[in-house]
C-alpha cells in the first residue's frame, strides 16, 4: 500500500492493551478515547477497545461523543467537559452520559428538554484543582442531584474525580485525594443516591494503586501502549507507528550547510535523505539536530532544522533509496517516549500532535 507519511495503527495492540489492563483489575474499563483516541483515530480505536473488553468509552467533548454515535457505536459513552449552551437534550436522547462538574452544569442538564432522564456522573474536585465541585459545595450539589433525580430529570449513574499526581505513586496528594473521594461518596450516600459507577483512576492509578479502582477505571495512555510512568514496563505495546517514505537521497560534500539557518554543517562527505514529515505533521521543531529516526531498523539522526513538511536525515552507511520507509516512532527502538524526552514533554503530547495530513491506516482484526 502506497503512502507518503502515515500513522499505522495496530488495533490488535489496542485490544491487547485493554485486555492487559482488564487482567489487572476487577473494575470496569472505560478507555479515554478523547482527542481522536490520542491521535489513533476515534472510531476504529473505540471499536478495538470494546473488542478488548471495555464497558464503554470516555471522551472530553460532546462532539467526540457525537462522532461515536454517528458511526453507530452504541456502547455507553461518557462526556466530561461541556461548556454551557450546547444541545444537551440531543446528547441525552443519543444516550450520551454527561458529567455534572459544577452546580450550574447540573441545573443546566436537568433543565434540558430531553425525552428521558439525563444519565449523569457527579464530579467532585478532590484536589486536582481543575474540573469538579469543591468540597465546600458538595452538600448542596448532591442535594440538588437527589432532588432532580426524584423529579425524574436526571439519573445519577456515576460519582467521580480525577487524580493530579497518580504518575508519582508516592506523592502525598494521592492519599489525600483518595480520602477526599471517600468523603464525597459519603455525601452522595447521605442523600440516598446510589450511583452504579464510582471512578477515580487514570492509567497510572490503575497500574500502581489497586485500592483506588472503585467500580470503574479510565485508562488513556496505557491503552495506546505507553507507560504513564516512563521507564516502568507494564507489558503494554505501542499501537501507533509514524512513518514516511524518503523522497530523495543524495551525497553532500564536507562543509555543506543543511536545512534552514544552516544550524548543521557536514564535517565529511555525507549521504542524506529527505523525509516528508515535519512540524506540521507533529514532528516537534525543537528536536532539530537532536532526534533520531529508524532507517532499515537502525538509528539515523535528523540533521539541522525540522521544517514544516520535511526533515533531512543522515543515512550514514545505511544503503538508502527513494521510497525507503523511515519510522519516526513506533513499537521498536524509537518510541514516543524518546520524542517526548527530546521535546521536553510527555508521550501524550507527541501522540496527540500527529498532524491531520498524516494518513491513518488501521490494521488488525478489528480493522
Ligand atoms: C485523559 C483523562 C483520563 C486518562 O488519563 P491517562 O493518564 O491517559 O490514563 C482519565 N480521566 C480523565 C478525566 C481524563 O481527562
mmCIF file of C-alpha atoms and ligand atoms in Angstrom:
data_model
loop_
_atom_site.group_PDB
_atom_site.id
_atom_site.type_symbol
_atom_site.label_atom_id
_atom_site.label_comp_id
_atom_site.label_asym_id
_atom_site.label_seq_id
_atom_site.Cartn_x
_atom_site.Cartn_y
_atom_site.Cartn_z
ATOM 1 C CA UNK A 1 0.000 0.000 0.000
ATOM 2 C CA UNK A 2 1.370 3.365 -1.006
ATOM 3 C CA UNK A 3 1.674 6.345 1.269
ATOM 4 C CA UNK A 4 3.854 9.379 1.806
ATOM 5 C CA UNK A 5 3.502 9.891 5.549
ATOM 6 C CA UNK A 6 1.219 7.703 7.613
ATOM 7 C CA UNK A 7 0.319 6.686 11.115
ATOM 8 C CA UNK A 8 -0.068 2.937 11.077
ATOM 9 C CA UNK A 9 -2.280 1.875 13.982
ATOM 10 C CA UNK A 10 -2.295 -1.732 15.152
ATOM 11 C CA UNK A 11 -5.774 -2.271 16.543
ATOM 12 C CA UNK A 12 -4.762 -5.686 17.890
ATOM 13 C CA UNK A 13 -2.295 -3.870 20.138
ATOM 14 C CA UNK A 14 -5.128 -1.608 21.383
ATOM 15 C CA UNK A 15 -7.385 -4.604 22.153
ATOM 16 C CA UNK A 16 -4.482 -6.474 23.766
ATOM 17 C CA UNK A 17 -3.570 -3.474 25.937
ATOM 18 C CA UNK A 18 -7.171 -3.160 27.137
ATOM 19 C CA UNK A 19 -7.135 -6.873 27.947
ATOM 20 C CA UNK A 20 -3.845 -6.468 29.870
ATOM 21 C CA UNK A 21 -5.426 -3.640 31.866
ATOM 22 C CA UNK A 22 -8.583 -5.672 32.477
ATOM 23 C CA UNK A 23 -6.449 -8.501 33.839
ATOM 24 C CA UNK A 24 -5.101 -6.125 36.487
ATOM 25 C CA UNK A 25 -8.430 -5.019 37.946
ATOM 26 C CA UNK A 26 -11.927 -6.150 38.860
ATOM 27 C CA UNK A 27 -13.239 -2.723 37.894
ATOM 28 C CA UNK A 28 -14.900 -1.983 34.556
ATOM 29 C CA UNK A 29 -12.697 -0.338 31.928
ATOM 30 C CA UNK A 30 -13.745 2.959 30.344
ATOM 31 C CA UNK A 31 -10.899 3.868 27.976
ATOM 32 C CA UNK A 32 -10.328 7.550 27.312
ATOM 33 C CA UNK A 33 -10.687 7.995 23.540
ATOM 34 C CA UNK A 34 -10.704 11.798 23.610
ATOM 35 C CA UNK A 35 -8.572 13.780 21.158
ATOM 36 C CA UNK A 36 -9.196 11.357 18.306
ATOM 37 C CA UNK A 37 -8.178 8.492 20.608
ATOM 38 C CA UNK A 38 -4.881 10.187 21.431
ATOM 39 C CA UNK A 39 -4.319 10.608 17.700
ATOM 40 C CA UNK A 40 -5.026 6.963 16.824
ATOM 41 C CA UNK A 41 -8.367 7.558 15.076
ATOM 42 C CA UNK A 42 -11.508 7.740 17.210
ATOM 43 C CA UNK A 43 -13.910 5.210 15.750
ATOM 44 C CA UNK A 44 -11.639 2.265 14.852
ATOM 45 C CA UNK A 45 -9.830 2.663 18.167
ATOM 46 C CA UNK A 46 -13.099 2.786 20.100
ATOM 47 C CA UNK A 47 -14.226 -0.439 18.454
ATOM 48 C CA UNK A 48 -10.880 -2.102 19.258
ATOM 49 C CA UNK A 49 -11.255 -1.029 22.899
ATOM 50 C CA UNK A 50 -14.694 -2.630 23.064
ATOM 51 C CA UNK A 51 -13.262 -5.813 21.494
ATOM 52 C CA UNK A 52 -10.660 -5.829 24.249
ATOM 53 C CA UNK A 53 -13.331 -5.785 26.938
ATOM 54 C CA UNK A 54 -14.088 -2.118 27.622
ATOM 55 C CA UNK A 55 -17.595 -1.435 29.028
ATOM 56 C CA UNK A 56 -17.845 1.974 27.437
ATOM 57 C CA UNK A 57 -15.852 4.948 26.224
ATOM 58 C CA UNK A 58 -14.784 8.223 27.793
ATOM 59 C CA UNK A 59 -14.491 11.429 25.780
ATOM 60 C CA UNK A 60 -13.931 15.051 26.664
ATOM 61 C CA UNK A 61 -16.411 16.765 24.354
ATOM 62 C CA UNK A 62 -19.940 16.266 23.087
ATOM 63 C CA UNK A 63 -18.609 16.496 19.543
ATOM 64 C CA UNK A 64 -16.477 13.417 20.193
ATOM 65 C CA UNK A 65 -19.488 11.604 21.646
ATOM 66 C CA UNK A 66 -21.495 12.544 18.542
ATOM 67 C CA UNK A 67 -18.837 11.161 16.250
ATOM 68 C CA UNK A 68 -19.068 7.805 18.040
ATOM 69 C CA UNK A 69 -22.870 7.730 17.841
ATOM 70 C CA UNK A 70 -22.846 8.837 14.193
ATOM 71 C CA UNK A 71 -20.534 5.902 13.417
ATOM 72 C CA UNK A 72 -23.005 3.513 15.012
ATOM 73 C CA UNK A 73 -21.151 2.876 18.274
ATOM 74 C CA UNK A 74 -23.899 2.010 20.760
ATOM 75 C CA UNK A 75 -21.765 1.326 23.861
ATOM 76 C CA UNK A 76 -22.071 3.695 26.843
ATOM 77 C CA UNK A 77 -20.241 6.980 26.228
ATOM 78 C CA UNK A 78 -19.378 9.478 28.947
ATOM 79 C CA UNK A 79 -18.513 13.087 28.016
ATOM 80 C CA UNK A 80 -16.846 15.014 30.832
ATOM 81 C CA UNK A 81 -16.046 18.517 29.570
ATOM 82 C CA UNK A 82 -19.001 20.604 28.473
ATOM 83 C CA UNK A 83 -19.445 24.348 28.006
ATOM 84 C CA UNK A 84 -22.824 26.000 28.618
ATOM 85 C CA UNK A 85 -25.271 26.421 25.783
ATOM 86 C CA UNK A 86 -24.728 23.156 23.902
ATOM 87 C CA UNK A 87 -27.558 20.896 22.799
ATOM 88 C CA UNK A 88 -27.717 18.732 25.884
ATOM 89 C CA UNK A 89 -31.181 17.386 25.063
ATOM 90 C CA UNK A 90 -29.841 15.890 21.835
ATOM 91 C CA UNK A 91 -26.913 14.374 23.727
ATOM 92 C CA UNK A 92 -29.218 12.844 26.334
ATOM 93 C CA UNK A 93 -31.529 11.491 23.652
ATOM 94 C CA UNK A 94 -28.465 9.925 21.996
ATOM 95 C CA UNK A 95 -27.791 8.202 25.332
ATOM 96 C CA UNK A 96 -24.588 10.106 25.960
ATOM 97 C CA UNK A 97 -23.829 10.194 29.670
ATOM 98 C CA UNK A 98 -22.753 13.599 30.936
ATOM 99 C CA UNK A 99 -20.514 14.733 33.718
ATOM 100 C CA UNK A 100 -22.077 17.308 36.001
ATOM 101 C CA UNK A 101 -18.924 19.086 37.057
ATOM 102 C CA UNK A 102 -20.458 22.151 38.686
ATOM 103 C CA UNK A 103 -23.746 23.075 40.298
ATOM 104 C CA UNK A 104 -24.666 25.280 37.320
ATOM 105 C CA UNK A 105 -23.965 22.417 34.960
ATOM 106 C CA UNK A 106 -26.156 20.086 36.987
ATOM 107 C CA UNK A 107 -29.069 22.510 36.760
ATOM 108 C CA UNK A 108 -28.488 23.091 33.045
ATOM 109 C CA UNK A 109 -28.513 19.328 32.383
ATOM 110 C CA UNK A 110 -31.653 18.881 34.493
ATOM 111 C CA UNK A 111 -33.384 21.653 32.522
ATOM 112 C CA UNK A 112 -32.575 20.084 29.120
ATOM 113 C CA UNK A 113 -35.773 19.117 27.309
ATOM 114 C CA UNK A 114 -34.808 15.542 26.604
ATOM 115 C CA UNK A 115 -37.258 12.677 26.239
ATOM 116 C CA UNK A 116 -35.577 10.716 29.028
ATOM 117 C CA UNK A 117 -33.769 11.481 32.296
ATOM 118 C CA UNK A 118 -30.160 12.541 31.704
ATOM 119 C CA UNK A 119 -27.655 9.948 32.889
ATOM 120 C CA UNK A 120 -25.089 11.912 34.840
ATOM 121 C CA UNK A 121 -21.827 11.409 36.694
ATOM 122 C CA UNK A 122 -21.261 13.843 39.558
ATOM 123 C CA UNK A 123 -17.712 15.197 39.513
ATOM 124 C CA UNK A 124 -16.006 16.201 42.747
ATOM 125 C CA UNK A 125 -12.819 18.234 42.861
ATOM 126 C CA UNK A 126 -10.891 16.211 45.440
ATOM 127 C CA UNK A 127 -7.677 18.182 44.968
ATOM 128 C CA UNK A 128 -6.919 18.345 41.249
ATOM 129 C CA UNK A 129 -7.935 21.987 41.266
ATOM 130 C CA UNK A 130 -9.403 21.654 37.767
ATOM 131 C CA UNK A 131 -12.937 20.410 37.000
ATOM 132 C CA UNK A 132 -15.414 19.295 39.609
ATOM 133 C CA UNK A 133 -17.269 20.693 42.586
ATOM 134 C CA UNK A 134 -15.086 21.771 45.514
ATOM 135 C CA UNK A 135 -15.655 20.157 48.903
ATOM 136 C CA UNK A 136 -17.325 23.213 50.436
ATOM 137 C CA UNK A 137 -20.191 22.846 47.914
ATOM 138 C CA UNK A 138 -20.639 19.071 47.978
ATOM 139 C CA UNK A 139 -23.659 19.070 50.298
ATOM 140 C CA UNK A 140 -25.678 21.479 48.125
ATOM 141 C CA UNK A 141 -24.513 19.728 44.918
ATOM 142 C CA UNK A 142 -25.629 16.244 45.954
ATOM 143 C CA UNK A 143 -28.890 17.580 47.427
ATOM 144 C CA UNK A 144 -29.758 19.195 44.119
ATOM 145 C CA UNK A 145 -28.810 15.996 42.300
ATOM 146 C CA UNK A 146 -31.066 13.947 44.575
ATOM 147 C CA UNK A 147 -33.927 16.413 44.059
ATOM 148 C CA UNK A 148 -33.544 16.369 40.262
ATOM 149 C CA UNK A 149 -33.382 12.582 40.284
ATOM 150 C CA UNK A 150 -36.562 12.385 42.358
ATOM 151 C CA UNK A 151 -38.193 14.707 39.816
ATOM 152 C CA UNK A 152 -37.217 12.327 37.007
ATOM 153 C CA UNK A 153 -34.984 14.808 35.243
ATOM 154 C CA UNK A 154 -31.663 13.076 35.894
ATOM 155 C CA UNK A 155 -30.428 9.645 36.815
ATOM 156 C CA UNK A 156 -27.201 9.735 38.822
ATOM 157 C CA UNK A 157 -25.220 6.809 37.437
ATOM 158 C CA UNK A 158 -21.739 7.925 38.467
ATOM 159 C CA UNK A 159 -19.682 9.739 41.088
ATOM 160 C CA UNK A 160 -16.150 10.544 40.098
ATOM 161 C CA UNK A 161 -12.994 12.558 40.484
ATOM 162 C CA UNK A 162 -9.550 12.820 38.887
ATOM 163 C CA UNK A 163 -6.063 12.478 40.400
ATOM 164 C CA UNK A 164 -3.400 15.147 39.955
ATOM 165 C CA UNK A 165 -0.278 13.117 40.813
ATOM 166 C CA UNK A 166 -1.075 9.482 40.069
ATOM 167 C CA UNK A 167 2.084 9.189 37.940
ATOM 168 C CA UNK A 168 4.085 9.749 41.139
ATOM 169 C CA UNK A 169 2.671 6.857 43.183
ATOM 170 C CA UNK A 170 4.297 8.004 46.419
ATOM 171 C CA UNK A 171 3.056 11.597 46.170
ATOM 172 C CA UNK A 172 1.053 12.571 49.277
ATOM 173 C CA UNK A 173 -1.650 14.200 47.119
ATOM 174 C CA UNK A 174 -2.801 10.719 46.057
ATOM 175 C CA UNK A 175 -3.730 9.587 49.546
ATOM 176 C CA UNK A 176 -5.279 12.988 50.268
ATOM 177 C CA UNK A 177 -7.423 12.836 47.122
ATOM 178 C CA UNK A 178 -8.415 9.236 47.853
ATOM 179 C CA UNK A 179 -9.560 10.237 51.354
ATOM 180 C CA UNK A 180 -11.458 13.219 49.940
ATOM 181 C CA UNK A 181 -13.138 10.984 47.346
ATOM 182 C CA UNK A 182 -14.358 8.681 50.140
ATOM 183 C CA UNK A 183 -15.842 11.738 51.876
ATOM 184 C CA UNK A 184 -17.572 12.707 48.627
ATOM 185 C CA UNK A 185 -19.014 9.196 48.301
ATOM 186 C CA UNK A 186 -20.313 9.530 51.860
ATOM 187 C CA UNK A 187 -22.001 12.792 50.896
ATOM 188 C CA UNK A 188 -23.572 11.101 47.863
ATOM 189 C CA UNK A 189 -24.732 8.243 50.054
ATOM 190 C CA UNK A 190 -26.127 10.608 52.686
ATOM 191 C CA UNK A 191 -28.764 11.959 50.255
ATOM 192 C CA UNK A 192 -29.771 8.457 49.207
ATOM 193 C CA UNK A 193 -28.028 8.366 45.828
ATOM 194 C CA UNK A 194 -26.520 5.006 44.831
ATOM 195 C CA UNK A 195 -24.533 5.542 41.624
ATOM 196 C CA UNK A 196 -23.515 2.356 39.839
ATOM 197 C CA UNK A 197 -20.115 3.727 38.841
ATOM 198 C CA UNK A 198 -17.663 5.258 41.296
ATOM 199 C CA UNK A 199 -14.438 6.132 39.476
ATOM 200 C CA UNK A 200 -11.158 7.862 40.193
ATOM 201 C CA UNK A 201 -8.271 6.088 38.461
ATOM 202 C CA UNK A 202 -6.440 7.028 35.252
ATOM 203 C CA UNK A 203 -3.755 4.751 33.719
ATOM 204 C CA UNK A 204 -1.207 5.452 36.433
ATOM 205 C CA UNK A 205 -3.600 4.721 39.299
ATOM 206 C CA UNK A 206 -4.924 1.646 37.508
ATOM 207 C CA UNK A 207 -1.379 0.281 37.204
ATOM 208 C CA UNK A 208 0.007 1.301 40.589
ATOM 209 C CA UNK A 209 -2.859 1.768 43.079
ATOM 210 C CA UNK A 210 -5.250 -1.218 43.137
ATOM 211 C CA UNK A 211 -7.082 0.174 46.176
ATOM 212 C CA UNK A 212 -8.175 3.187 44.090
ATOM 213 C CA UNK A 213 -10.009 1.355 41.306
ATOM 214 C CA UNK A 214 -13.552 1.501 42.781
ATOM 215 C CA UNK A 215 -16.146 0.328 40.169
ATOM 216 C CA UNK A 216 -14.589 1.725 37.025
ATOM 217 C CA UNK A 217 -11.195 2.932 35.764
ATOM 218 C CA UNK A 218 -10.462 5.421 32.975
ATOM 219 C CA UNK A 219 -7.140 4.494 31.362
ATOM 220 C CA UNK A 220 -5.916 6.571 28.435
ATOM 221 C CA UNK A 221 -2.221 6.447 27.652
ATOM 222 C CA UNK A 222 -1.851 2.793 28.702
ATOM 223 C CA UNK A 223 -4.488 1.754 26.147
ATOM 224 C CA UNK A 224 -2.213 3.161 23.447
ATOM 225 C CA UNK A 225 0.719 1.129 24.763
ATOM 226 C CA UNK A 226 2.659 3.758 26.688
ATOM 227 C CA UNK A 227 3.566 3.661 30.314
ATOM 228 C CA UNK A 228 2.133 6.529 32.373
ATOM 229 C CA UNK A 229 5.408 6.317 34.284
ATOM 230 C CA UNK A 230 8.150 6.328 31.610
ATOM 231 C CA UNK A 231 10.772 3.704 32.371
ATOM 232 C CA UNK A 232 8.350 1.369 34.129
ATOM 233 C CA UNK A 233 7.291 -1.585 31.996
ATOM 234 C CA UNK A 234 3.729 -2.812 32.377
ATOM 235 C CA UNK A 235 3.700 -5.181 29.384
ATOM 236 C CA UNK A 236 1.919 -2.776 27.046
ATOM 237 C CA UNK A 237 2.583 -2.435 23.302
ATOM 238 C CA UNK A 238 2.657 0.893 21.446
ATOM 239 C CA UNK A 239 -0.076 0.786 18.825
ATOM 240 C CA UNK A 240 0.998 3.609 16.525
ATOM 241 C CA UNK A 241 3.924 3.837 14.107
ATOM 242 C CA UNK A 242 4.519 7.136 12.337
ATOM 243 C CA UNK A 243 6.375 6.552 9.104
ATOM 244 C CA UNK A 244 7.248 8.365 5.903
ATOM 245 C CA UNK A 245 8.821 7.441 2.599
ATOM 246 C CA UNK A 246 12.098 9.034 1.583
ATOM 247 C CA UNK A 247 11.599 11.424 -1.346
ATOM 248 C CA UNK A 248 15.244 11.932 -2.282
ATOM 249 C CA UNK A 249 18.742 10.658 -1.450
ATOM 250 C CA UNK A 250 21.980 12.465 -2.253
ATOM 251 C CA UNK A 251 25.574 12.940 -1.333
ATOM 252 C CA UNK A 252 26.607 16.286 0.173
ATOM 253 C CA UNK A 253 30.285 17.341 0.232
ATOM 254 C CA UNK A 254 32.033 18.213 3.501
ATOM 255 C CA UNK A 255 31.232 21.730 4.679
ATOM 256 C CA UNK A 256 27.640 21.776 3.378
ATOM 257 C CA UNK A 257 25.028 23.615 5.436
ATOM 258 C CA UNK A 258 21.822 21.633 5.909
ATOM 259 C CA UNK A 259 18.262 22.984 6.234
ATOM 260 C CA UNK A 260 17.087 26.431 7.419
ATOM 261 C CA UNK A 261 19.646 28.572 9.165
ATOM 262 C CA UNK A 262 22.433 26.102 8.406
ATOM 263 C CA UNK A 263 22.386 25.001 12.035
ATOM 264 C CA UNK A 264 24.172 21.828 10.876
ATOM 265 C CA UNK A 265 27.218 21.631 8.609
ATOM 266 C CA UNK A 266 28.584 18.358 7.272
ATOM 267 C CA UNK A 267 32.055 17.518 8.569
ATOM 268 C CA UNK A 268 32.688 14.925 5.864
ATOM 269 C CA UNK A 269 31.011 13.846 2.637
ATOM 270 C CA UNK A 270 27.599 12.686 3.827
ATOM 271 C CA UNK A 271 24.715 10.751 2.312
ATOM 272 C CA UNK A 272 21.454 12.416 3.318
ATOM 273 C CA UNK A 273 17.812 11.584 2.701
ATOM 274 C CA UNK A 274 14.840 13.948 2.572
ATOM 275 C CA UNK A 275 11.923 12.588 4.597
ATOM 276 C CA UNK A 276 8.465 14.136 4.059
ATOM 277 C CA UNK A 277 7.209 14.825 7.581
ATOM 278 C CA UNK A 278 7.800 17.978 9.562
ATOM 279 C CA UNK A 279 6.384 20.105 12.303
ATOM 280 C CA UNK A 280 3.011 20.431 10.550
ATOM 281 C CA UNK A 281 2.827 16.658 10.891
ATOM 282 C CA UNK A 282 3.670 16.694 14.573
ATOM 283 C CA UNK A 283 7.452 16.351 14.431
ATOM 284 C CA UNK A 284 8.449 18.993 17.010
ATOM 285 C CA UNK A 285 10.753 21.686 15.625
ATOM 286 C CA UNK A 286 12.504 21.782 18.996
ATOM 287 C CA UNK A 287 14.004 18.367 18.195
ATOM 288 C CA UNK A 288 16.098 19.834 15.336
ATOM 289 C CA UNK A 289 19.645 18.400 15.415
ATOM 290 C CA UNK A 290 18.622 16.137 18.286
ATOM 291 C CA UNK A 291 16.101 13.490 17.292
ATOM 292 C CA UNK A 292 16.770 10.164 15.618
ATOM 293 C CA UNK A 293 14.588 8.085 13.333
ATOM 294 C CA UNK A 294 14.773 4.462 12.241
ATOM 295 C CA UNK A 295 16.110 3.709 8.772
ATOM 296 C CA UNK A 296 16.179 -0.017 7.924
ATOM 297 C CA UNK A 297 15.857 -0.668 11.640
ATOM 298 C CA UNK A 298 18.895 1.467 12.519
ATOM 299 C CA UNK A 299 19.030 4.875 14.138
ATOM 300 C CA UNK A 300 19.675 7.822 11.831
ATOM 301 C CA UNK A 301 19.948 11.398 13.156
ATOM 302 C CA UNK A 302 17.952 14.382 11.922
ATOM 303 C CA UNK A 303 20.367 16.970 10.524
ATOM 304 C CA UNK A 304 19.596 20.651 11.020
ATOM 305 C CA UNK A 305 16.173 22.168 11.482
ATOM 306 C CA UNK A 306 12.899 20.296 11.285
ATOM 307 C CA UNK A 307 10.919 22.100 8.550
ATOM 308 C CA UNK A 308 7.136 22.356 8.179
ATOM 309 C CA UNK A 309 6.869 19.434 5.776
ATOM 310 C CA UNK A 310 10.183 17.630 5.838
ATOM 311 C CA UNK A 311 13.399 16.731 7.609
ATOM 312 C CA UNK A 312 16.852 15.771 6.363
ATOM 313 C CA UNK A 313 18.466 12.700 7.896
ATOM 314 C CA UNK A 314 21.997 11.343 7.861
ATOM 315 C CA UNK A 315 21.943 7.914 6.205
ATOM 316 C CA UNK A 316 25.455 7.069 7.434
ATOM 317 C CA UNK A 317 26.427 3.821 5.729
ATOM 318 C CA UNK A 318 22.864 2.507 5.582
ATOM 319 C CA UNK A 319 22.017 1.853 1.910
ATOM 320 C CA UNK A 320 19.038 4.112 1.185
ATOM 321 C CA UNK A 321 16.872 4.713 -1.847
ATOM 322 C CA UNK A 322 13.902 6.968 -2.553
ATOM 323 C CA UNK A 323 10.764 5.220 -1.308
ATOM 324 C CA UNK A 324 12.545 3.720 1.693
ATOM 325 C CA UNK A 325 10.378 3.779 4.821
ATOM 326 C CA UNK A 326 11.628 5.869 7.723
ATOM 327 C CA UNK A 327 9.988 5.300 11.100
ATOM 328 C CA UNK A 328 9.750 8.342 13.334
ATOM 329 C CA UNK A 329 8.389 6.365 16.244
ATOM 330 C CA UNK A 330 6.610 3.104 16.896
ATOM 331 C CA UNK A 331 6.833 -0.044 18.975
ATOM 332 C CA UNK A 332 10.502 -0.544 18.032
ATOM 333 C CA UNK A 333 13.739 1.132 19.009
ATOM 334 C CA UNK A 334 12.451 4.721 18.847
ATOM 335 C CA UNK A 335 9.214 5.439 20.718
ATOM 336 C CA UNK A 336 7.012 8.422 21.514
ATOM 337 C CA UNK A 337 8.751 8.427 24.910
ATOM 338 C CA UNK A 338 12.053 9.185 23.126
ATOM 339 C CA UNK A 339 10.425 12.068 21.245
ATOM 340 C CA UNK A 340 8.892 13.283 24.497
ATOM 341 C CA UNK A 341 12.346 13.394 26.044
ATOM 342 C CA UNK A 342 13.845 15.233 23.052
ATOM 343 C CA UNK A 343 10.979 17.735 23.064
ATOM 344 C CA UNK A 344 10.725 18.120 26.846
ATOM 345 C CA UNK A 345 7.179 16.792 27.134
ATOM 346 C CA UNK A 346 5.209 13.579 27.698
ATOM 347 C CA UNK A 347 4.261 10.833 25.233
ATOM 348 C CA UNK A 348 0.647 12.100 25.341
ATOM 349 C CA UNK A 349 1.598 15.316 23.568
ATOM 350 C CA UNK A 350 3.657 13.535 20.908
ATOM 351 C CA UNK A 351 0.794 11.133 20.096
ATOM 352 C CA UNK A 352 -1.929 13.784 20.024
ATOM 353 C CA UNK A 353 0.207 16.125 17.884
ATOM 354 C CA UNK A 354 0.414 13.811 14.866
ATOM 355 C CA UNK A 355 -0.966 16.087 12.157
ATOM 356 C CA UNK A 356 -4.190 15.759 10.208
ATOM 357 C CA UNK A 357 -2.170 15.461 6.981
ATOM 358 C CA UNK A 358 -0.663 12.158 8.150
ATOM 359 C CA UNK A 359 -2.979 9.457 6.846
ATOM 360 C CA UNK A 360 -4.203 6.958 9.427
ATOM 361 C CA UNK A 361 -4.172 3.304 8.435
ATOM 362 C CA UNK A 362 -5.667 0.733 10.760
ATOM 363 C CA UNK A 363 -4.604 -2.890 10.732
ATOM 364 C CA UNK A 364 -5.559 -5.873 12.880
ATOM 365 C CA UNK A 365 -8.624 -7.977 13.441
ATOM 366 C CA UNK A 366 -10.834 -5.024 14.383
ATOM 367 C CA UNK A 367 -9.854 -3.023 11.261
HETATM 368 C C1 LIG B 1 -7.453 11.976 29.839
HETATM 369 C C2 LIG B 1 -8.185 11.523 31.028
HETATM 370 C C3 LIG B 1 -8.004 10.228 31.530
HETATM 371 C C4 LIG B 1 -6.937 9.286 31.026
HETATM 372 O O1 LIG B 1 -5.695 9.668 31.571
HETATM 373 P P1 LIG B 1 -4.364 8.807 31.287
HETATM 374 O O2 LIG B 1 -3.331 9.465 32.104
HETATM 375 O O3 LIG B 1 -4.091 8.946 29.814
HETATM 376 O O4 LIG B 1 -4.649 7.427 31.685
HETATM 377 C C5 LIG B 1 -8.819 9.825 32.567
HETATM 378 N N1 LIG B 1 -9.754 10.654 33.098
HETATM 379 C C6 LIG B 1 -9.926 11.914 32.644
HETATM 380 C C7 LIG B 1 -10.954 12.778 33.267
HETATM 381 C C8 LIG B 1 -9.142 12.405 31.619
HETATM 382 O O5 LIG B 1 -9.314 13.655 31.190
#
